[in-house]
Amino acid sequence: MNKKIISKKILLSLIMATILSCGKDDDVTNPAEATNVYVVGYEQNSNINQAKFWKNGTIASLPTTGKASVASAVFVSGKDVFIAGQEAMSSATDANRQIKLWKNGLLAKTITDGSQDAVANDLYVVGNDVYITGVEFNGTNNVAKFWKNGTPTNLTDGTKEGVANAISVSEGNVYVAGSEFDGMNNVLKVWKNGVAQNLNSGAKSAEANALFVSDNDVYVAGEEQGTAKFWKNGVATVITTKNARATGIYVLENIVYVTFEEYNAETKKWQGKLWKNGQITNISNGTQNCSLTGISVDANDIYVIGSESKGIVDVAKIWKNGTATSLTNGTQKATALDIAVVKQ
């Protein structure tokens, strides 16, 4: 009798221990993912541009040969950080530049051979495929191109000046935004899988500075003869009627964010501003020239990058929800050119 009672007590204790143990396991939560902010650009050293990147405000140099270099674009895929840019082949002021790809801070691939001048303007990564867009000189004109894993595709035929400034890949389709000179003006274009669509008539010169693809909608930010605009599926929206240029675009939950620079007639300076679904807010106060180059939105946080003049020196900066943080100390000219905000 006593043994049965003891056995029941032991069994009950084991059951309770198991239940409590399971409860403790269920209560354990994994650490929250951190938000990491990656920025790339350059900072001068003895008047020579040097490619730089920042992670959460901490600056680092990219491995180069010491010649003039710029980090133009950044893309984060999983735990891997890809950076595209270019480096001069020699110390000569007219030296050809060579497009390079860095992965996790190390040189991963040289994209062009340096026989002609080339510049990387944007970067996109899908799985194991790395897309870089930019231009390469053909001896007469710059040719708009993109490279997939180092293999080039020409977007313009090289008979006239062309430029490719932004790239995105969605559902297997490759989108590139840029422009091509038609003999009179620059015509703004979007290439989808290499096939061009004109976004303006060519009656006025236009430039594409940024591209964003959301679902099946293609957004391009730029300017048409001094008027800041963005195009959604080819339909233009005017950001401001003042002298301005749109420089960056981001779309989240049907909200369109556009960064632009507007000439302030009172201070005679370029002022950084943000357009959000028709509402305009100031990024800079207009007392110094400001250049905005990129934007990223994470939940309720809006990140804008670029530079602002401090006397004769440009200071690389990031604005989070309108509050500026300097990325460089202002002793050397610097600017931030691209941004990626990710949870890791």
Short mmCIF file of C-alpha atoms in Angstrom, two decimals:
data_model
loop_
_atom_site.label_atom_id
_atom_site.label_comp_id
_atom_site.label_asym_id
_atom_site.label_seq_id
_atom_site.Cartn_x
_atom_site.Cartn_y
_atom_site.Cartn_z
CA MET A 1 0.00 0.00 0.00
CA ASN A 2 2.69 2.44 0.97
CA LYS A 3 4.74 1.44 -2.09
CA LYS A 4 1.76 2.18 -4.36
CA ILE A 5 1.27 5.58 -2.75
CA ILE A 6 4.97 6.37 -3.11
CA SER A 7 4.92 5.21 -6.73
CA LYS A 8 1.95 7.45 -7.49
CA LYS A 9 3.70 10.39 -5.83
CA ILE A 10 6.85 9.76 -7.85
CA LEU A 11 4.82 9.45 -11.06
CA LEU A 12 2.94 12.68 -10.29
CA SER A 13 6.23 14.45 -9.57
CA LEU A 14 7.68 13.28 -12.88
CA ILE A 15 4.60 14.44 -14.77
CA MET A 16 4.71 17.88 -13.10
CA ALA A 17 8.43 18.18 -13.79
CA THR A 18 7.85 17.36 -17.45
CA ILE A 19 5.04 19.91 -17.71
CA LEU A 20 7.13 22.61 -16.04
CA SER A 21 10.10 21.73 -18.21
CA CYS A 22 8.02 22.08 -21.37
CA GLY A 23 6.66 25.38 -20.11
CA LYS A 24 10.15 26.74 -19.61
CA ASP A 25 11.17 25.69 -23.13
CA ASP A 26 8.11 27.36 -24.59
CA ASP A 27 8.92 30.60 -22.77
CA VAL A 28 12.43 30.76 -24.24
CA THR A 29 12.60 33.31 -27.09
CA ASN A 30 15.34 33.81 -29.60
CA PRO A 31 17.22 37.12 -29.43
CA ALA A 32 15.60 39.83 -31.53
CA GLU A 33 17.31 40.57 -34.82
CA ALA A 34 19.32 43.77 -34.79
CA THR A 35 18.82 46.52 -37.35
CA ASN A 36 22.10 47.14 -39.16
CA VAL A 37 22.68 50.18 -41.34
CA TYR A 38 25.29 49.87 -44.10
CA VAL A 39 26.46 52.94 -46.00
CA VAL A 40 29.09 53.27 -48.73
CA GLY A 41 30.82 56.21 -50.36
CA TYR A 42 34.22 57.81 -50.22
CA GLU A 43 36.43 60.08 -48.15
CA GLN A 44 39.39 61.95 -49.56
CA ASN A 45 42.96 61.47 -48.36
CA SER A 46 45.40 64.05 -49.73
CA ASN A 47 42.74 65.02 -52.30
CA ILE A 48 42.40 61.42 -53.51
CA ASN A 49 39.04 59.67 -53.16
CA GLN A 50 39.21 56.50 -51.08
CA ALA A 51 36.39 53.94 -51.03
CA LYS A 52 34.76 53.64 -47.60
CA PHE A 53 31.92 51.83 -45.94
CA TRP A 54 30.18 52.36 -42.62
CA LYS A 55 28.33 49.84 -40.50
CA ASN A 56 26.12 51.54 -37.93
CA GLY A 57 28.27 54.66 -38.21
CA THR A 58 31.66 52.96 -37.81
CA ILE A 59 33.90 53.68 -40.79
CA ALA A 60 36.15 51.17 -42.53
CA SER A 61 38.29 51.17 -45.66
CA LEU A 62 37.93 48.71 -48.51
CA PRO A 63 41.04 46.89 -49.75
CA THR A 64 42.41 48.78 -52.77
CA THR A 65 45.78 49.43 -54.36
CA GLY A 66 45.80 52.96 -52.95
CA LYS A 67 44.73 54.62 -56.18
CA ALA A 68 41.62 56.81 -56.35
CA SER A 69 38.56 54.70 -55.54
CA VAL A 70 34.85 55.04 -54.79
CA ALA A 71 32.32 52.64 -53.27
CA SER A 72 29.14 53.35 -55.21
CA ALA A 73 26.57 50.77 -54.14
CA VAL A 74 25.81 48.30 -51.35
CA PHE A 75 23.48 45.30 -51.15
CA VAL A 76 23.00 42.89 -48.26
CA SER A 77 21.92 39.31 -48.93
CA GLY A 78 21.54 37.21 -45.80
CA LYS A 79 24.75 37.69 -43.84
CA ASP A 80 26.76 38.75 -46.89
CA VAL A 81 27.52 42.39 -47.68
CA PHE A 82 28.25 43.18 -51.33
CA ILE A 83 29.79 46.50 -52.41
CA ALA A 84 30.37 47.71 -55.97
CA GLY A 85 32.61 50.57 -56.99
CA GLN A 86 35.62 51.49 -59.06
CA GLU A 87 39.33 52.14 -58.68
CA ALA A 88 41.75 54.02 -60.92
CA MET A 89 44.35 51.97 -62.77
CA SER A 90 47.11 54.47 -61.99
CA SER A 91 47.78 57.75 -60.19
CA ALA A 92 47.27 59.80 -63.35
CA THR A 93 44.31 62.17 -63.19
CA ASP A 94 42.93 60.76 -66.46
CA ALA A 95 43.54 57.10 -65.58
CA ASN A 96 40.94 54.55 -66.58
CA ARG A 97 38.80 53.25 -63.75
CA GLN A 98 38.12 49.58 -63.18
CA ILE A 99 34.85 48.26 -61.71
CA LYS A 100 35.32 46.07 -58.66
CA LEU A 101 33.13 43.96 -56.38
CA TRP A 102 33.83 43.50 -52.68
CA LYS A 103 32.14 40.85 -50.54
CA ASN A 104 32.26 41.04 -46.75
CA GLY A 105 35.08 43.58 -46.89
CA LEU A 106 37.31 41.60 -49.27
CA LEU A 107 37.87 42.00 -53.00
CA ALA A 108 35.69 39.33 -54.62
CA LYS A 109 35.92 40.07 -58.33
CA THR A 110 37.30 42.55 -60.84
CA ILE A 111 34.48 43.23 -63.29
CA THR A 112 36.23 45.18 -66.07
CA ASP A 113 39.80 44.83 -67.34
CA GLY A 114 40.70 48.53 -67.24
CA SER A 115 41.37 48.85 -70.96
CA GLN A 116 38.51 51.38 -71.04
CA ASP A 117 37.18 53.69 -68.34
CA ALA A 118 34.26 52.16 -66.42
CA VAL A 119 32.05 53.18 -63.49
CA ALA A 120 29.65 51.17 -61.32
CA ASN A 121 26.48 52.98 -60.30
CA ASP A 122 24.26 50.36 -58.65
CA LEU A 123 24.12 46.77 -57.43
CA TYR A 124 21.53 44.04 -56.87
CA VAL A 125 21.92 40.46 -55.63
CA VAL A 126 19.52 37.55 -56.11
CA GLY A 127 20.63 34.20 -54.75
CA ASN A 128 24.08 33.56 -56.17
CA ASP A 129 23.69 36.11 -58.96
CA VAL A 130 25.28 39.55 -58.64
CA TYR A 131 24.10 42.33 -60.96
CA ILE A 132 26.06 45.58 -61.36
CA THR A 133 25.00 48.47 -63.57
CA GLY A 134 27.00 51.42 -64.84
CA VAL A 135 28.89 52.61 -67.90
CA GLU A 136 31.97 51.64 -69.87
CA PHE A 137 33.66 53.86 -72.46
CA ASN A 138 33.99 52.39 -75.97
CA GLY A 139 36.54 54.87 -77.28
CA THR A 140 33.87 57.32 -78.43
CA ASN A 141 30.96 57.26 -75.99
CA ASN A 142 29.94 55.81 -72.66
CA VAL A 143 27.86 52.66 -73.11
CA ALA A 144 25.10 51.89 -70.60
CA LYS A 145 25.59 48.33 -69.34
CA PHE A 146 24.87 45.81 -66.67
CA TRP A 147 27.03 42.89 -65.64
CA LYS A 148 25.62 39.61 -64.34
CA ASN A 149 28.31 37.73 -62.45
CA GLY A 150 30.86 39.69 -64.47
CA THR A 151 29.33 39.05 -67.90
CA PRO A 152 28.32 42.34 -69.61
CA THR A 153 25.09 43.19 -71.42
CA ASN A 154 25.03 46.39 -73.48
CA LEU A 155 21.90 48.49 -73.06
CA THR A 156 22.91 51.14 -75.60
CA ASP A 157 24.76 50.56 -78.88
CA GLY A 158 27.51 53.08 -78.20
CA THR A 159 26.77 55.39 -81.12
CA LYS A 160 25.48 57.99 -78.65
CA GLU A 161 26.19 58.70 -75.00
CA GLY A 162 24.35 56.40 -72.59
CA VAL A 163 24.20 55.90 -68.84
CA ALA A 164 22.71 53.29 -66.51
CA ASN A 165 22.24 54.55 -62.95
CA ALA A 166 20.05 52.03 -61.11
CA ILE A 167 19.14 48.35 -61.24
CA SER A 168 16.57 46.03 -59.67
CA VAL A 169 15.64 42.40 -60.23
CA SER A 170 12.10 41.16 -59.60
CA GLU A 171 10.57 37.78 -60.47
CA GLY A 172 13.42 37.02 -62.83
CA ASN A 173 13.13 40.32 -64.68
CA VAL A 174 16.06 42.74 -64.78
CA TYR A 175 15.14 46.44 -64.68
CA VAL A 176 17.66 49.22 -65.32
CA ALA A 177 17.02 52.98 -65.25
CA GLY A 178 19.15 55.49 -67.10
CA SER A 179 19.21 57.69 -70.16
CA GLU A 180 20.52 57.95 -73.71
CA PHE A 181 21.40 61.04 -75.74
CA ASP A 182 19.28 61.32 -78.90
CA GLY A 183 21.32 64.04 -80.59
CA MET A 184 19.42 66.85 -78.88
CA ASN A 185 18.59 65.78 -75.31
CA ASN A 186 18.99 62.94 -72.85
CA VAL A 187 15.98 60.63 -73.05
CA LEU A 188 15.02 58.92 -69.79
CA LYS A 189 14.72 55.16 -70.18
CA VAL A 190 13.89 51.97 -68.34
CA TRP A 191 15.22 48.73 -69.75
CA LYS A 192 13.38 45.53 -68.90
CA ASN A 193 15.49 42.52 -69.79
CA GLY A 194 17.42 44.73 -72.19
CA VAL A 195 14.39 46.20 -73.99
CA ALA A 196 14.11 49.99 -73.63
CA GLN A 197 11.03 52.01 -72.76
CA ASN A 198 11.22 55.80 -73.05
CA LEU A 199 9.73 57.65 -70.08
CA ASN A 200 9.78 61.07 -71.71
CA SER A 201 9.48 62.34 -75.26
CA GLY A 202 12.97 63.77 -75.54
CA ALA A 203 11.66 67.30 -76.05
CA LYS A 204 13.30 68.08 -72.70
CA SER A 205 16.47 66.57 -71.32
CA ALA A 206 15.88 64.07 -68.51
CA GLU A 207 17.88 61.92 -66.11
CA ALA A 208 17.01 58.84 -64.04
CA ASN A 209 18.72 58.72 -60.66
CA ALA A 210 16.95 55.93 -58.77
CA LEU A 211 14.75 52.88 -59.33
CA PHE A 212 12.42 50.84 -57.14
CA VAL A 213 10.32 47.83 -58.16
CA SER A 214 7.39 46.87 -55.92
CA ASP A 215 5.25 43.92 -57.01
CA ASN A 216 4.72 44.69 -60.70
CA ASP A 217 5.06 48.46 -60.34
CA VAL A 218 8.22 50.18 -61.58
CA TYR A 219 9.14 53.52 -59.98
CA VAL A 220 11.87 55.82 -61.31
CA ALA A 221 13.06 59.06 -59.68
CA GLY A 222 14.87 61.77 -61.58
CA GLU A 223 14.43 65.10 -63.26
CA GLU A 224 13.23 66.57 -66.51
CA GLN A 225 14.91 69.85 -67.39
CA GLY A 226 15.19 71.06 -63.79
CA THR A 227 11.87 69.64 -62.57
CA ALA A 228 12.01 66.87 -59.97
CA LYS A 229 9.72 63.97 -60.87
CA PHE A 230 9.07 60.33 -60.35
CA TRP A 231 7.49 57.96 -62.82
CA LYS A 232 5.26 55.02 -61.86
CA ASN A 233 4.86 52.59 -64.75
CA GLY A 234 5.72 55.43 -67.11
CA VAL A 235 3.32 58.01 -65.65
CA ALA A 236 5.04 61.11 -64.26
CA THR A 237 4.34 62.87 -60.97
CA VAL A 238 5.85 66.32 -60.36
CA ILE A 239 7.52 66.61 -56.96
CA THR A 240 7.98 70.38 -57.06
CA THR A 241 7.76 73.08 -59.71
CA LYS A 242 10.90 74.78 -58.38
CA ASN A 243 14.39 74.05 -59.68
CA ALA A 244 15.01 70.59 -58.26
CA ARG A 245 16.13 67.02 -58.94
CA ALA A 246 14.82 63.79 -57.43
CA THR A 247 17.65 61.54 -56.27
CA GLY A 248 16.22 58.55 -54.41
CA ILE A 249 13.00 56.56 -54.12
CA TYR A 250 11.59 53.90 -51.79
CA VAL A 251 8.14 52.32 -51.65
CA LEU A 252 6.71 50.58 -48.59
CA GLU A 253 3.07 49.61 -48.00
CA ASN A 254 1.90 51.82 -50.88
CA ILE A 255 3.68 54.86 -49.45
CA VAL A 256 6.11 56.48 -51.88
CA TYR A 257 9.16 58.24 -50.44
CA VAL A 258 11.28 60.45 -52.72
CA THR A 259 14.39 62.40 -51.76
CA PHE A 260 15.16 65.50 -53.76
CA GLU A 261 17.36 68.58 -53.81
CA GLU A 262 15.70 71.93 -54.36
CA TYR A 263 17.45 75.21 -55.05
CA ASN A 264 16.76 77.70 -52.26
CA ALA A 265 16.52 81.10 -53.95
CA GLU A 266 16.94 82.96 -50.65
CA THR A 267 20.13 81.26 -49.48
CA LYS A 268 21.30 80.33 -52.99
CA LYS A 269 22.01 76.80 -51.75
CA TRP A 270 20.74 73.34 -52.66
CA GLN A 271 18.44 72.11 -49.90
CA GLY A 272 17.71 68.45 -49.17
CA LYS A 273 14.03 67.52 -48.90
CA LEU A 274 11.74 64.49 -48.61
CA TRP A 275 8.47 63.93 -50.47
CA LYS A 276 6.16 61.37 -48.83
CA ASN A 277 2.91 60.77 -50.70
CA GLY A 278 2.65 64.45 -51.53
CA GLN A 279 3.84 65.85 -48.18
CA ILE A 280 7.20 67.64 -48.22
CA THR A 281 9.55 67.97 -45.25
CA ASN A 282 13.00 69.51 -45.03
CA ILE A 283 16.02 67.28 -44.53
CA SER A 284 18.52 70.15 -44.37
CA ASN A 285 17.87 73.77 -43.40
CA GLY A 286 19.14 75.32 -46.63
CA THR A 287 22.00 77.31 -45.14
CA GLN A 288 24.59 74.99 -46.72
CA ASN A 289 24.59 73.01 -49.95
CA CYS A 290 23.16 69.55 -49.41
CA SER A 291 23.32 66.54 -51.70
CA LEU A 292 21.02 63.56 -51.07
CA THR A 293 21.96 60.25 -52.68
CA GLY A 294 19.88 57.46 -51.17
CA ILE A 295 16.97 56.44 -48.97
CA SER A 296 15.81 53.35 -47.11
CA VAL A 297 12.73 52.83 -44.94
CA ASP A 298 12.49 50.30 -42.12
CA ALA A 299 9.10 50.13 -40.40
CA ASN A 300 8.61 53.68 -39.08
CA ASP A 301 12.22 54.79 -39.52
CA ILE A 302 13.31 56.77 -42.58
CA TYR A 303 17.03 56.81 -43.40
CA VAL A 304 18.44 59.34 -45.88
CA ILE A 305 22.09 59.69 -46.86
CA GLY A 306 24.27 62.15 -48.72
CA SER A 307 26.51 65.05 -47.79
CA GLU A 308 26.31 68.61 -46.53
CA SER A 309 28.87 71.34 -46.98
CA LYS A 310 30.92 72.57 -44.06
CA GLY A 311 32.77 75.51 -45.50
CA ILE A 312 34.69 74.14 -48.48
CA VAL A 313 34.46 70.51 -47.30
CA ASP A 314 31.55 68.14 -47.86
CA VAL A 315 30.69 66.00 -44.82
CA ALA A 316 29.15 62.55 -45.36
CA LYS A 317 25.92 62.32 -43.39
CA ILE A 318 22.97 60.13 -42.55
CA TRP A 319 19.60 61.46 -41.46
CA LYS A 320 17.34 59.18 -39.42
CA ASN A 321 13.81 60.55 -39.20
CA GLY A 322 15.22 63.97 -40.00
CA THR A 323 18.00 63.98 -37.39
CA ALA A 324 21.46 64.28 -38.92
CA THR A 325 24.54 62.30 -37.90
CA SER A 326 27.91 63.05 -39.46
CA LEU A 327 29.76 60.01 -40.78
CA THR A 328 33.01 61.94 -41.26
CA ASN A 329 34.63 64.66 -39.18
CA GLY A 330 34.78 67.36 -41.85
CA THR A 331 38.55 67.50 -42.21
CA GLN A 332 38.40 65.78 -45.62
CA LYS A 333 35.82 65.92 -48.40
CA ALA A 334 33.46 62.94 -48.24
CA THR A 335 30.03 61.77 -49.28
CA ALA A 336 27.74 58.81 -48.74
CA LEU A 337 26.42 57.26 -51.96
CA ASP A 338 24.25 54.26 -51.07
CA ILE A 339 22.53 52.65 -48.10
CA ALA A 340 21.12 49.28 -47.08
CA VAL A 341 19.11 48.80 -43.87
CA VAL A 342 18.58 45.18 -42.84
CA LYS A 343 17.68 43.06 -39.84
CA GLN A 344 20.34 40.45 -39.07
#
